[in-house]
CSV table of C-alpha atoms and ligand atoms in Angstrom, one decimal:
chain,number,residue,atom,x,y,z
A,330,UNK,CA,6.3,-14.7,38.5
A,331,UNK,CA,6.0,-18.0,36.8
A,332,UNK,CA,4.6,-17.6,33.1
A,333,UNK,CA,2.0,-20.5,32.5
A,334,UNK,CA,1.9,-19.9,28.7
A,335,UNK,CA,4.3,-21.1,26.1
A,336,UNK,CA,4.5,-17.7,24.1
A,337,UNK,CA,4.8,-14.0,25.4
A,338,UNK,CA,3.6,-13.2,21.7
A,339,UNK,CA,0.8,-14.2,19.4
A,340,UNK,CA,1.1,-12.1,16.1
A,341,UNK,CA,-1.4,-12.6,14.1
A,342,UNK,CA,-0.5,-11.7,10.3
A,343,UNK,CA,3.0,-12.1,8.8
A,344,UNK,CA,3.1,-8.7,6.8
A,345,UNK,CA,5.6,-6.2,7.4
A,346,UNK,CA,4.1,-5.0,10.8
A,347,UNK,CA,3.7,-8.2,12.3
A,348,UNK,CA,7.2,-9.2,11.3
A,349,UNK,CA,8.6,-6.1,12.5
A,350,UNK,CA,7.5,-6.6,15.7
A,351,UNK,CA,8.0,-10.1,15.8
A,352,UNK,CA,11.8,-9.8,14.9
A,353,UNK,CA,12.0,-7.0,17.8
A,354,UNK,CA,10.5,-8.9,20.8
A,355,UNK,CA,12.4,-12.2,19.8
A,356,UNK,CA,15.8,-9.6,19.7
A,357,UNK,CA,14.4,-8.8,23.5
A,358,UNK,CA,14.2,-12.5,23.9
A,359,UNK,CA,10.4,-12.6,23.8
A,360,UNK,CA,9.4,-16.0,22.6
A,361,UNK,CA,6.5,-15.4,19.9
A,362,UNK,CA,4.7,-17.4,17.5
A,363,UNK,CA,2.9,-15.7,14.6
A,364,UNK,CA,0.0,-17.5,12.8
A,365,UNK,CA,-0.5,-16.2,9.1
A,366,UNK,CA,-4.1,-17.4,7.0
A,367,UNK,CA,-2.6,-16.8,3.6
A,368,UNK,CA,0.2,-20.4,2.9
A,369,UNK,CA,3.3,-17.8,2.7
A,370,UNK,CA,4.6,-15.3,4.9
A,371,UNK,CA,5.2,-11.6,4.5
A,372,UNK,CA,1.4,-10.0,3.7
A,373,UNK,CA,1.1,-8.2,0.5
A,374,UNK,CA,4.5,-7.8,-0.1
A,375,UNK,CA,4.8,-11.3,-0.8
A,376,UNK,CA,7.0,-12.2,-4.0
A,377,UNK,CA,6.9,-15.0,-6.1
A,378,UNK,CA,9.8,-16.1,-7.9
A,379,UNK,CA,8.4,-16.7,-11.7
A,380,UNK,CA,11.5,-18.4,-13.5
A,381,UNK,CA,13.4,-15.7,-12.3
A,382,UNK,CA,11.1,-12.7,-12.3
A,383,UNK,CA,10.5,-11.7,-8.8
A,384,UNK,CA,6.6,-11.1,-9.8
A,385,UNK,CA,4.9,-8.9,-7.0
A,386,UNK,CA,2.0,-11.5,-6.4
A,387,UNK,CA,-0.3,-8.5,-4.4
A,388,UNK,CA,0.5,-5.7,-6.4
A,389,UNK,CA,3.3,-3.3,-7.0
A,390,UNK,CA,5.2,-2.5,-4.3
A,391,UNK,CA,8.4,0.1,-4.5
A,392,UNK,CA,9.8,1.0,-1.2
A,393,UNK,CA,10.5,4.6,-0.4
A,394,UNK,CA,11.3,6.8,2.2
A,395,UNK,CA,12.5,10.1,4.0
A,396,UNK,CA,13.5,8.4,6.9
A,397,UNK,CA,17.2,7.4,7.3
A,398,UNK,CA,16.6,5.2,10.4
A,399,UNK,CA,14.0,3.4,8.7
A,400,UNK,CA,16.1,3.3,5.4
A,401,UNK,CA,19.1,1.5,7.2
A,402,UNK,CA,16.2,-0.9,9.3
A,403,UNK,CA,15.4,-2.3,5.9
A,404,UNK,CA,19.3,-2.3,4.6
A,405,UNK,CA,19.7,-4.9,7.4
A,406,UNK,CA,18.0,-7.2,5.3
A,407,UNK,CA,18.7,-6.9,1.7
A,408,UNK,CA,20.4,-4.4,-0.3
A,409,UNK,CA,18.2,-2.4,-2.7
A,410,UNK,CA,18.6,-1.5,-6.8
A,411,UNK,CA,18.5,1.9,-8.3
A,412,UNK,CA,14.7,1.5,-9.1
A,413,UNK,CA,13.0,4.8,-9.4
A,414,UNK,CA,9.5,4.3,-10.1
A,415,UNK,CA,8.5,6.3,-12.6
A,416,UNK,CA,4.8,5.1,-14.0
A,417,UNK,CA,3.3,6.4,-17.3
A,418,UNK,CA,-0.4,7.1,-17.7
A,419,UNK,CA,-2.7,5.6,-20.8
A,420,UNK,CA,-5.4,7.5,-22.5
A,421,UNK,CA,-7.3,7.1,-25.0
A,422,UNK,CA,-3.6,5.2,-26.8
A,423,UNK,CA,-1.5,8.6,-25.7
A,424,UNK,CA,0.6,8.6,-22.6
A,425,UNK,CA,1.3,11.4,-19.9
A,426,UNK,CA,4.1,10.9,-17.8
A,427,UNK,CA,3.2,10.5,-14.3
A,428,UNK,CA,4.0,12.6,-11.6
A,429,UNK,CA,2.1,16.0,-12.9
A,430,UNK,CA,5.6,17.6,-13.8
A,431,UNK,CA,6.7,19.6,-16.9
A,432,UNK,CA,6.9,16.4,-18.9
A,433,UNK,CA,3.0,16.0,-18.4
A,434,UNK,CA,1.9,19.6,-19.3
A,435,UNK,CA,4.2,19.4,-22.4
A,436,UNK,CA,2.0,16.2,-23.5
A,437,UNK,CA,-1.1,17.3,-22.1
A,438,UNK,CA,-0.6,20.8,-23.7
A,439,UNK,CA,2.6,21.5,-25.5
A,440,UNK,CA,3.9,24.0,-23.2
A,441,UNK,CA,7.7,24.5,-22.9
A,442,UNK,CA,7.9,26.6,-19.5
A,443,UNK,CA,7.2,26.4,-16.2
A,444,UNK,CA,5.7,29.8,-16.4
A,445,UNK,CA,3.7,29.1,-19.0
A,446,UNK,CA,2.2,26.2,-17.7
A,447,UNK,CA,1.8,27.8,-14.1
A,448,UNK,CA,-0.4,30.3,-16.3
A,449,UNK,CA,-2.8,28.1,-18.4
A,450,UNK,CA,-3.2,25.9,-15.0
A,451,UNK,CA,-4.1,29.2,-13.2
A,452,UNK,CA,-6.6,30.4,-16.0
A,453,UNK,CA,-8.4,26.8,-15.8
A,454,UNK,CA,-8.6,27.3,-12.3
A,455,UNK,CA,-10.2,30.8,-12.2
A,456,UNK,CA,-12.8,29.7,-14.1
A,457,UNK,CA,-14.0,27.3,-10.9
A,458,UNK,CA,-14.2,29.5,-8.4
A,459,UNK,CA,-13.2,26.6,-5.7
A,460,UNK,CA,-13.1,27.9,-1.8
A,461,UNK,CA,-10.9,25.5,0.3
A,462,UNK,CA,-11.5,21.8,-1.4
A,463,UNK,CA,-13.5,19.2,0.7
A,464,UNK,CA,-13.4,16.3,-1.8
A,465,UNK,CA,-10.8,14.7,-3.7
A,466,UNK,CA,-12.7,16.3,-6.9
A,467,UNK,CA,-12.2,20.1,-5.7
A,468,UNK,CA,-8.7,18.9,-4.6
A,469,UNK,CA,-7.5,17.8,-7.6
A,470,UNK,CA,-9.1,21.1,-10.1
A,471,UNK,CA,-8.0,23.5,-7.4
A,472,UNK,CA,-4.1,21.8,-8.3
A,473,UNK,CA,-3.9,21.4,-11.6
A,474,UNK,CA,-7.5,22.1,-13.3
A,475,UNK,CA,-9.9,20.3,-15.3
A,476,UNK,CA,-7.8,19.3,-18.5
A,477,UNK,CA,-5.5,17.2,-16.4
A,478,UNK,CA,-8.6,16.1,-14.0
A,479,UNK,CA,-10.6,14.5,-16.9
A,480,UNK,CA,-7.5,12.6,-18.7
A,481,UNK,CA,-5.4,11.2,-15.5
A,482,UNK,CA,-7.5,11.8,-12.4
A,483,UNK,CA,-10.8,11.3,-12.6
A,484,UNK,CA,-11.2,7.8,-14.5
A,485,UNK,CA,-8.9,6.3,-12.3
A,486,UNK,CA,-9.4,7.3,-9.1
A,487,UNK,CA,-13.0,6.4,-9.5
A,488,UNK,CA,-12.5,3.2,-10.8
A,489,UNK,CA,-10.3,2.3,-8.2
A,490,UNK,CA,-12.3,3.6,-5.2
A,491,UNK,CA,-15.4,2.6,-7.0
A,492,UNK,CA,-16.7,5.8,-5.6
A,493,UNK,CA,-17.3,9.7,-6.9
A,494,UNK,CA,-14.2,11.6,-6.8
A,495,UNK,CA,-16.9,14.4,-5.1
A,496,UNK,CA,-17.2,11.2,-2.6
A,497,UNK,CA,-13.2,11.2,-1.5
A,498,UNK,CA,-11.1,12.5,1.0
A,499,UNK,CA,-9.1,15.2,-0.4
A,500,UNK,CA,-6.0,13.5,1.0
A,501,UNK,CA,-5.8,10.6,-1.4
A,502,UNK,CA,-4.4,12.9,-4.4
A,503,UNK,CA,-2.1,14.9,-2.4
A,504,UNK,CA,0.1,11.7,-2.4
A,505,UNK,CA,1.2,12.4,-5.3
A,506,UNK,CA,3.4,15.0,-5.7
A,507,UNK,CA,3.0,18.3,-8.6
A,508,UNK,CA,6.5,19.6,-9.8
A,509,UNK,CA,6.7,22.4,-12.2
A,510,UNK,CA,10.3,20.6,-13.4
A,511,UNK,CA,10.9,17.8,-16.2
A,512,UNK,CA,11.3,15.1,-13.3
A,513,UNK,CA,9.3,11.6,-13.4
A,514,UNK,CA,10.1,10.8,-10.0
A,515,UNK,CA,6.8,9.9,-8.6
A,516,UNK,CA,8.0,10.2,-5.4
A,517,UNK,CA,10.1,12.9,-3.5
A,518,UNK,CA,11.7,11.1,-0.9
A,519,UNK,CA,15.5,10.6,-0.2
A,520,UNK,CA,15.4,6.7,-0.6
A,521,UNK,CA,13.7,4.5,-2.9
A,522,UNK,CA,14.4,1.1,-4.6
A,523,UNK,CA,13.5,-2.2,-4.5
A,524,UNK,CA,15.2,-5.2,-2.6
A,525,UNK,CA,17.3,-7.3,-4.2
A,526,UNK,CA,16.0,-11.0,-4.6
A,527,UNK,CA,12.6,-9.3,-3.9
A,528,UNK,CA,10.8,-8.2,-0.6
A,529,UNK,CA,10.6,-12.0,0.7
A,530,UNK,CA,14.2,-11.3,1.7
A,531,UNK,CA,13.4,-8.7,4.1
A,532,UNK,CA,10.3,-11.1,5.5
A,533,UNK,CA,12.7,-13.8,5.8
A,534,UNK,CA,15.3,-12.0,8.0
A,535,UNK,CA,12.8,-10.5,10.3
A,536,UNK,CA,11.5,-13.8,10.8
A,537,UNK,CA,14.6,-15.6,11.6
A,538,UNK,CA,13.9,-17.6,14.8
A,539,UNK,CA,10.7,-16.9,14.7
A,540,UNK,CA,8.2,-19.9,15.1
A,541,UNK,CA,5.3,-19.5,12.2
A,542,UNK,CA,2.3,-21.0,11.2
A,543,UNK,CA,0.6,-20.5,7.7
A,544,UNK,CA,-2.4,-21.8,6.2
A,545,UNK,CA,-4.0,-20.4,9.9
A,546,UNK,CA,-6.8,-18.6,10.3
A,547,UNK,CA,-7.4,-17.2,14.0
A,548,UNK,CA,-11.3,-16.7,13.6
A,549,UNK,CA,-11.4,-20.7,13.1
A,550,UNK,CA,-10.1,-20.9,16.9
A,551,UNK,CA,-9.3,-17.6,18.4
A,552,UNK,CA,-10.0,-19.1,22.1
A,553,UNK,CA,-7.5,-21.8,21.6
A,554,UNK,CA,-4.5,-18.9,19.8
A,555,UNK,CA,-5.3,-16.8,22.4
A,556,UNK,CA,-5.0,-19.4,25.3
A,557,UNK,CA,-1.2,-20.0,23.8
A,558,UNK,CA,0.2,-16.4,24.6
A,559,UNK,CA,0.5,-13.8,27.2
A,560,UNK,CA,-0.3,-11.0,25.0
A,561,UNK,CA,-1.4,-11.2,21.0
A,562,UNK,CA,-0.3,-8.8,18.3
A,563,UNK,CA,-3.4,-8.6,16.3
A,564,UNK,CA,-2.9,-6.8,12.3
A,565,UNK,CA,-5.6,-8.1,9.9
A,566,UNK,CA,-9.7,-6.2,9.9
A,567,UNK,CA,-9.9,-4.2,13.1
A,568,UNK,CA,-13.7,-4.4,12.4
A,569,UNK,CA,-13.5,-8.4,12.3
A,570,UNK,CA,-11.5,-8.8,15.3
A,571,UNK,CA,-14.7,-7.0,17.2
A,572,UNK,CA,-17.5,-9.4,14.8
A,573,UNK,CA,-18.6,-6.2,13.5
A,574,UNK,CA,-20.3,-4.8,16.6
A,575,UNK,CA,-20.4,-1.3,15.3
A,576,UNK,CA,-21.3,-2.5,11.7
A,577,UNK,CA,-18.4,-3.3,8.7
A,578,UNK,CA,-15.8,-0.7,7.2
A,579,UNK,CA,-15.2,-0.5,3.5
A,580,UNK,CA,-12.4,-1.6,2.4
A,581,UNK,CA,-11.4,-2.0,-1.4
A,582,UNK,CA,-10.4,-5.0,-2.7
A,583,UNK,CA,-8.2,-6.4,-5.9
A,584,UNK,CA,-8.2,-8.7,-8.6
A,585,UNK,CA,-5.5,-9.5,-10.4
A,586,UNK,CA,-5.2,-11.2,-13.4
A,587,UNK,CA,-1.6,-12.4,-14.3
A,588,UNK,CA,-0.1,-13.1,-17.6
A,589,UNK,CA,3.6,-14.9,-19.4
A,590,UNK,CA,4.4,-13.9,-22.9
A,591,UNK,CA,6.9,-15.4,-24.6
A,592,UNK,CA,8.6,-11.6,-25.4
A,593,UNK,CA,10.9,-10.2,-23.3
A,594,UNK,CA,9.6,-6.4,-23.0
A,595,UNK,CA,5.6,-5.4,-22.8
A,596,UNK,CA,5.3,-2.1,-22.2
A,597,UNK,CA,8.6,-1.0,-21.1
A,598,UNK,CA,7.9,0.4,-17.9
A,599,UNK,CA,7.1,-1.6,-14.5
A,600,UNK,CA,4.1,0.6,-14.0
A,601,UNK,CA,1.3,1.7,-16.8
A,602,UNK,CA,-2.4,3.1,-15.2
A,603,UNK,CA,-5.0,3.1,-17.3
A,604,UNK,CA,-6.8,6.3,-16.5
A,605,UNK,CA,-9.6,6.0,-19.3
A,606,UNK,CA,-13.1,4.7,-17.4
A,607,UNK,CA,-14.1,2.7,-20.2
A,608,UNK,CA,-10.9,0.3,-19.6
A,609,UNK,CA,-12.0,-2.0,-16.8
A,610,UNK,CA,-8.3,-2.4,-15.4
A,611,UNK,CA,-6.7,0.1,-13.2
A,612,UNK,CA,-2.8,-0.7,-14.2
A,613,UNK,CA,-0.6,-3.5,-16.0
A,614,UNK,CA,2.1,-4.0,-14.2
A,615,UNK,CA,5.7,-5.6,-16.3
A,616,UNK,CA,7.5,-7.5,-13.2
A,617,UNK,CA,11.1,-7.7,-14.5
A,618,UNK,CA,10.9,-4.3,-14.6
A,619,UNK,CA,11.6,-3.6,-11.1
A,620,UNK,CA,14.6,-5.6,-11.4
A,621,UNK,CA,16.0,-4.9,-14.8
A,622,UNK,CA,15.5,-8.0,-15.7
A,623,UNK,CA,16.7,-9.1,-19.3
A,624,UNK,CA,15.0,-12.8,-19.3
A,625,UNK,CA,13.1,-13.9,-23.2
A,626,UNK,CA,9.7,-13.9,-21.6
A,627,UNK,CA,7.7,-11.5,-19.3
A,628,UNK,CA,5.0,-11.7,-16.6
A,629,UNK,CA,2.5,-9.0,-16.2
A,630,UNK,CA,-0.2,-8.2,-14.0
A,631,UNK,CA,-3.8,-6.1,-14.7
A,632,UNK,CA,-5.0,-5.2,-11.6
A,633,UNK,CA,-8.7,-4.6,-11.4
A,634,UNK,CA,-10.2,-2.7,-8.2
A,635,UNK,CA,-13.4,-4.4,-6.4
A,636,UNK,CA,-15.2,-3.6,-3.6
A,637,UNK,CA,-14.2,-5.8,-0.2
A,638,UNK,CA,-16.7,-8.2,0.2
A,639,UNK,CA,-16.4,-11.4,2.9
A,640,UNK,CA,-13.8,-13.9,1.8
A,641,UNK,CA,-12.0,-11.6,-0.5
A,642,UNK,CA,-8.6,-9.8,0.8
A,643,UNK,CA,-8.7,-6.4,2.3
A,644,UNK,CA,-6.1,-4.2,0.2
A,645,UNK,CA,-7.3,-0.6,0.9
A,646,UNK,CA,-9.2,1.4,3.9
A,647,UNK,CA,-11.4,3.8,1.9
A,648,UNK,CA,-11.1,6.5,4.7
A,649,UNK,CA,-13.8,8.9,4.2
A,650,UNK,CA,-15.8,10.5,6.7
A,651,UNK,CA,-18.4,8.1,7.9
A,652,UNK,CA,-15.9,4.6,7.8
A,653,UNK,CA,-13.0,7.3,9.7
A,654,UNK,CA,-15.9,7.6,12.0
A,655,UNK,CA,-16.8,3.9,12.6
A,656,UNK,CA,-12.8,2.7,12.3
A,657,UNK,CA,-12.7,5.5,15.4
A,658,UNK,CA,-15.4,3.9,17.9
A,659,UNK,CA,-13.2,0.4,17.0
A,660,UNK,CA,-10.1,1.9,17.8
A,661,UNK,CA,-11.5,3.2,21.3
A,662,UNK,CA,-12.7,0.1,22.5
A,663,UNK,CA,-9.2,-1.8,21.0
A,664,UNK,CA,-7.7,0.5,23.4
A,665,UNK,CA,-9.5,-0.7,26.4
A,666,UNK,CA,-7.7,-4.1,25.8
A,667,UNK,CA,-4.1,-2.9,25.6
A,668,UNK,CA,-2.9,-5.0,28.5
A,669,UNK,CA,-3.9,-7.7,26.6
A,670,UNK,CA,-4.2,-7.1,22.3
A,671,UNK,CA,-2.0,-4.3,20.2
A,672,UNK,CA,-3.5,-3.4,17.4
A,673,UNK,CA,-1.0,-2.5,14.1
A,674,UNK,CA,-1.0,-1.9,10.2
A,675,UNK,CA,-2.9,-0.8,7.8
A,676,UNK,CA,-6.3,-2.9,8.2
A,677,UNK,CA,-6.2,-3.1,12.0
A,678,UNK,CA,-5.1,0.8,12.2
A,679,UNK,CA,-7.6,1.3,9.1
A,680,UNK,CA,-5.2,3.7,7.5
A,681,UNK,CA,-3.7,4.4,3.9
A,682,UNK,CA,0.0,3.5,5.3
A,683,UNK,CA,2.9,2.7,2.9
A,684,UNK,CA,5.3,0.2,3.5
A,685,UNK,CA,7.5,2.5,5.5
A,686,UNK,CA,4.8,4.2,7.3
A,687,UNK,CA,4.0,0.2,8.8
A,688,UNK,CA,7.8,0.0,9.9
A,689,UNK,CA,7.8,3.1,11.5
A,690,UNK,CA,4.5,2.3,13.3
A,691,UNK,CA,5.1,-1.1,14.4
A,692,UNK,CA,8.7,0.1,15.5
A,693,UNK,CA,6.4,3.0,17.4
A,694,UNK,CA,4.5,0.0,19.0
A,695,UNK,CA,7.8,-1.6,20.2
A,696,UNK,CA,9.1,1.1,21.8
A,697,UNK,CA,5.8,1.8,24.0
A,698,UNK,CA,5.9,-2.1,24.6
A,699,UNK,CA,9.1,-2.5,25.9
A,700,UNK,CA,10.4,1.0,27.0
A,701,UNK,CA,7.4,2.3,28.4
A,702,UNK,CA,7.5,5.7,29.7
B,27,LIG,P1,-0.6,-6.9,5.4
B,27,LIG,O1,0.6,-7.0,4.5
B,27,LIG,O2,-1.9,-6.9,4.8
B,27,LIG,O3,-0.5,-8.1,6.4
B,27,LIG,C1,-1.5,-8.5,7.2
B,27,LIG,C2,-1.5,-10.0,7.2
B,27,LIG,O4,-2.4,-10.5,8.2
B,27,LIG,C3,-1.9,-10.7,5.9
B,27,LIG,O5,-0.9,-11.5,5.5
B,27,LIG,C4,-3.2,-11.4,6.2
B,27,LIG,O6,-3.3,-12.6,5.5
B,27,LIG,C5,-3.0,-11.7,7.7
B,27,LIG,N1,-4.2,-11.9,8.4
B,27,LIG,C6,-5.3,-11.1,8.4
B,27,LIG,N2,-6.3,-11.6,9.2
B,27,LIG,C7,-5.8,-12.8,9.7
B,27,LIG,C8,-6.4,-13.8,10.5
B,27,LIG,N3,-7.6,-13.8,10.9
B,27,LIG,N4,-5.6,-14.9,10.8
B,27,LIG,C9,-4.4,-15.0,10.3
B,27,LIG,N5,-3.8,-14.1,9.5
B,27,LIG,C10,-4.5,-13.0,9.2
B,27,LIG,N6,3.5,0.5,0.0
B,27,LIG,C11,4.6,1.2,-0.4
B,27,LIG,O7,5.4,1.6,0.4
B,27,LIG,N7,5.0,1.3,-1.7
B,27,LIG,C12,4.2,0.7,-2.7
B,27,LIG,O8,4.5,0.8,-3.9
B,27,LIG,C13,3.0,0.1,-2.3
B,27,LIG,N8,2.2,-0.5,-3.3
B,27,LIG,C14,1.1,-1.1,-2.9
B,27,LIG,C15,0.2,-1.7,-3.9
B,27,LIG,C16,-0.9,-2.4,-3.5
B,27,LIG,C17,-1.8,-3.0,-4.6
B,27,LIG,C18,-1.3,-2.5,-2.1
B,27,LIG,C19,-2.5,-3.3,-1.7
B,27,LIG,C20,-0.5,-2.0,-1.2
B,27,LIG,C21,0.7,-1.3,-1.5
B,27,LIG,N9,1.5,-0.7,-0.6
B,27,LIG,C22,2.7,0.0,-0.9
B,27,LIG,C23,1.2,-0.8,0.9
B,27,LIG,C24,1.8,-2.0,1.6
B,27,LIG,O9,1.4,-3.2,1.0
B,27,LIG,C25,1.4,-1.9,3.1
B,27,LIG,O10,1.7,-0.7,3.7
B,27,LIG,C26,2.0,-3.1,3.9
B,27,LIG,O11,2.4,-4.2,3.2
B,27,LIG,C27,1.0,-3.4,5.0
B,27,LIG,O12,1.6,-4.3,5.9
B,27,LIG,P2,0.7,-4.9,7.1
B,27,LIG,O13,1.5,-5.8,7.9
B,27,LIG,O14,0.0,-3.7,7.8
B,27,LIG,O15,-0.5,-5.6,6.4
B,28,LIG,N1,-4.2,8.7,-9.1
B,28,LIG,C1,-4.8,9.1,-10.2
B,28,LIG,N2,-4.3,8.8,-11.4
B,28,LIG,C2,-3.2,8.1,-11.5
B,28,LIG,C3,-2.5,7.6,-10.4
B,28,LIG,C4,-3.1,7.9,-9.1
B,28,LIG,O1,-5.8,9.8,-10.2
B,28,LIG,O2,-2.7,7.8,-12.7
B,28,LIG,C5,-4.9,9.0,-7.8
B,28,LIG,C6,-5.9,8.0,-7.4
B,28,LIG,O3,-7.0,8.6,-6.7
B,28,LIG,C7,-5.1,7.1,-6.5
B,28,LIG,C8,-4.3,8.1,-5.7
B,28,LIG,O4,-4.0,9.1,-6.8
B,28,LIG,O5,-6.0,6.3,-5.7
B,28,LIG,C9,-3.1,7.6,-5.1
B,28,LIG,O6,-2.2,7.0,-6.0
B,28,LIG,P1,-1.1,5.9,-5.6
B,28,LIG,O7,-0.3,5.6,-6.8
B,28,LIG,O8,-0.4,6.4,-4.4
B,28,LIG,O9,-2.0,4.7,-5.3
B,28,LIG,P2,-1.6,3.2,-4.8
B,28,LIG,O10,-0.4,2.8,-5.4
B,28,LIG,O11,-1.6,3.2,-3.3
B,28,LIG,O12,-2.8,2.4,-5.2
């Protein structure tokens, strides 16, 4: 049948999940033209190269994973370093190590032993009297009790969800993991690092070929984008894409307030939270960092949390009950149009995904696409 369009593809967004899939159907020999509204490609794992300090414009971004397929995907594209993030926690001028692991209950309470600590934790805990935990509060003291709760949980988790912790999902903390060893690693998968020559290396490969617009916004002239392309890939607001018919979801939003000092080491560490409520901030991030980088000066980052309102960026889904709900009812009627619209990544699946967790979902969406069955 004759096509009467001049793309197979419209992907609207240029982060990782709309790269992904572009790179895959042009492979397939899909012609596809992705519009992006930010000027660069590549979403929030955008770089930008600061006289040599890949700075990580939309926020820290360390890639790890479990999976090995997905682990050699993004090995196509750039090699990685030997960064293991390992972030340290502020309070009150003392600092925890971050995961909770031995080296945290030796600062928080001086303990030598797993066994000991086990025990205090399990004598805080008995005090409670917590059934199985429905909020992120009840999560948290039911893991590892108040004293760690009040100093590295509950400050920043509030300030960056801008919510009660007795208001959040449960889930949120369990992605970080608890180790009764002395091992920083904040996360436990098999691979982790970060590219090097920074993420826009792994945007640029997928994109090879690819025909891309920036600087577009397809709410400006959606009837026109859509009249270009069979079918349209579709990644920013799922609740925008609909006007808001059901009503808005939250999302959380980001400020972030970027800084060069002549010095060549801040903090010593990529990644410092600020877990103290009365410090407006949520983390500083130290760019070279991630890189090892030995330049005189330094770049870093605080990153205040905000609540998304219009014309600000959508960072996070807050996925409690009632906007899980409302992102539902969306996702029922996106599926009525999947002849026509696919729907992918974290603000048009409205979930918490990682950068791996996009891959492996746009890679999903592929293989439904173009091996049915
Ligand atoms: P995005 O990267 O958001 O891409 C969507 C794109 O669509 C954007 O570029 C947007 O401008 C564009 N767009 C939206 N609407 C329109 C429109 N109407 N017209 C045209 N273009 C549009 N993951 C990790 O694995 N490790 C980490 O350490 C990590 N740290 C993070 C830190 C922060 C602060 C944030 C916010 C996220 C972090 N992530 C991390 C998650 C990671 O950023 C995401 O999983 C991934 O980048 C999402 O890719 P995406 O393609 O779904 O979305
Ligand atoms: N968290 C916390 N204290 C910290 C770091 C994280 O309480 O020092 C909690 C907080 O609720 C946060 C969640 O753990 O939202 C997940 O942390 P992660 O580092 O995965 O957040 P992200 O990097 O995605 O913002």
């Amino acid at each position: 049948m004759q096509k009467s369009k001049a793309y197979d593809y419209l992907i609207i967004g240029s982060g990782l999940f709309g790269s992904v899939f572009a790179h895959e159907a042009h492979k397939r020999g899909k012609k596809c033209l992705v519009i992006e509204k930010r000027n660069h490609l590549g979403g929030n794992v955008y770089c930008e190269d600061v006289d040599g300090i890949n700075v990580h414009t939309y926020g820290a971004h360390i890639f790890h994973t479990n999976d090995k397929g997905i682990w050699e995907y993004v090995n196509q594209f750039a090699t990685f370093n030997r960064y293991i993030n390992t972030p340290l926690a502020h309070y009150k001028g003392k600092l925890y190590n971050l995961p909770f692991n031995m080296n945290t209950f030796y600062q928080m309470w001086g303990l030598t032993t797993p066994e000991a600590v086990q025990a205090k934790i399990q004598e805080q805990i008995a005090q409670m009297n917590i059934g199985a935990p429905s909020n992120l509060e009840e999560q948290a003291l039911k893991l590892v009790g108040p004293d760690i709760y009040e100093t590295l949980i509950k400050g920043y988790t509030e300030k960056q969800w801008g919510r009660k912790a007795t208001a959040l999902p449960a889930f949120i903390i369990k992605r970080l993991p608890l180790r009764f060893t002395f091992d920083n690693n904040y996360f436990n998968d098999t691979y982790q690092g970060i590219p090097i020559g920074g993420y826009n290396k792994i945007i640029e490969g997928l994109l090879t070929g690819i025909a891309c617009k920036t600087g577009v916004d397809y709410f400006e002239d959606r009837h026109y984008w859509d009249s270009l392309a069979e079918k349209t890939v579709y990644t920013g607001k799922i609740d925008e894409y609909f006007g808001y018919e059901f009503g808005k979801l939250d999302y959380r939003s980001l400020k972030f307030e970027q800084e060069r000092l002549e010095i060549p080491n801040y903090q010593g560490a990529a990644v410092m939270n600020y877990t103290d409520a009365a410090v407006p901030f949520t983390r500083i991030i130290e760019h070279k960092h991630f890189e090892f980088g030995e330049q005189s000066h330094t770049i870093i980052t605080k990153e205040y949390a905000t609540e998304w309102t219009p014309g600000a960026e959508p960072y996070y889904p807050v996925n409690d009950r009632q906007n899980d709900a409302l992102a539902k009812k969306y996702k029922t009627l996106a599926d009525t149009l999947n002849e026509k619209v696919l729907f992918g990544g974290r603000l048009a699946e409205y979930r918490y995904y990682d950068m791996h967790q996009v891959i492996g979902s746009a890679l999903v969406k592929v293989k439904h696409e173009f091996n049915p069955g």
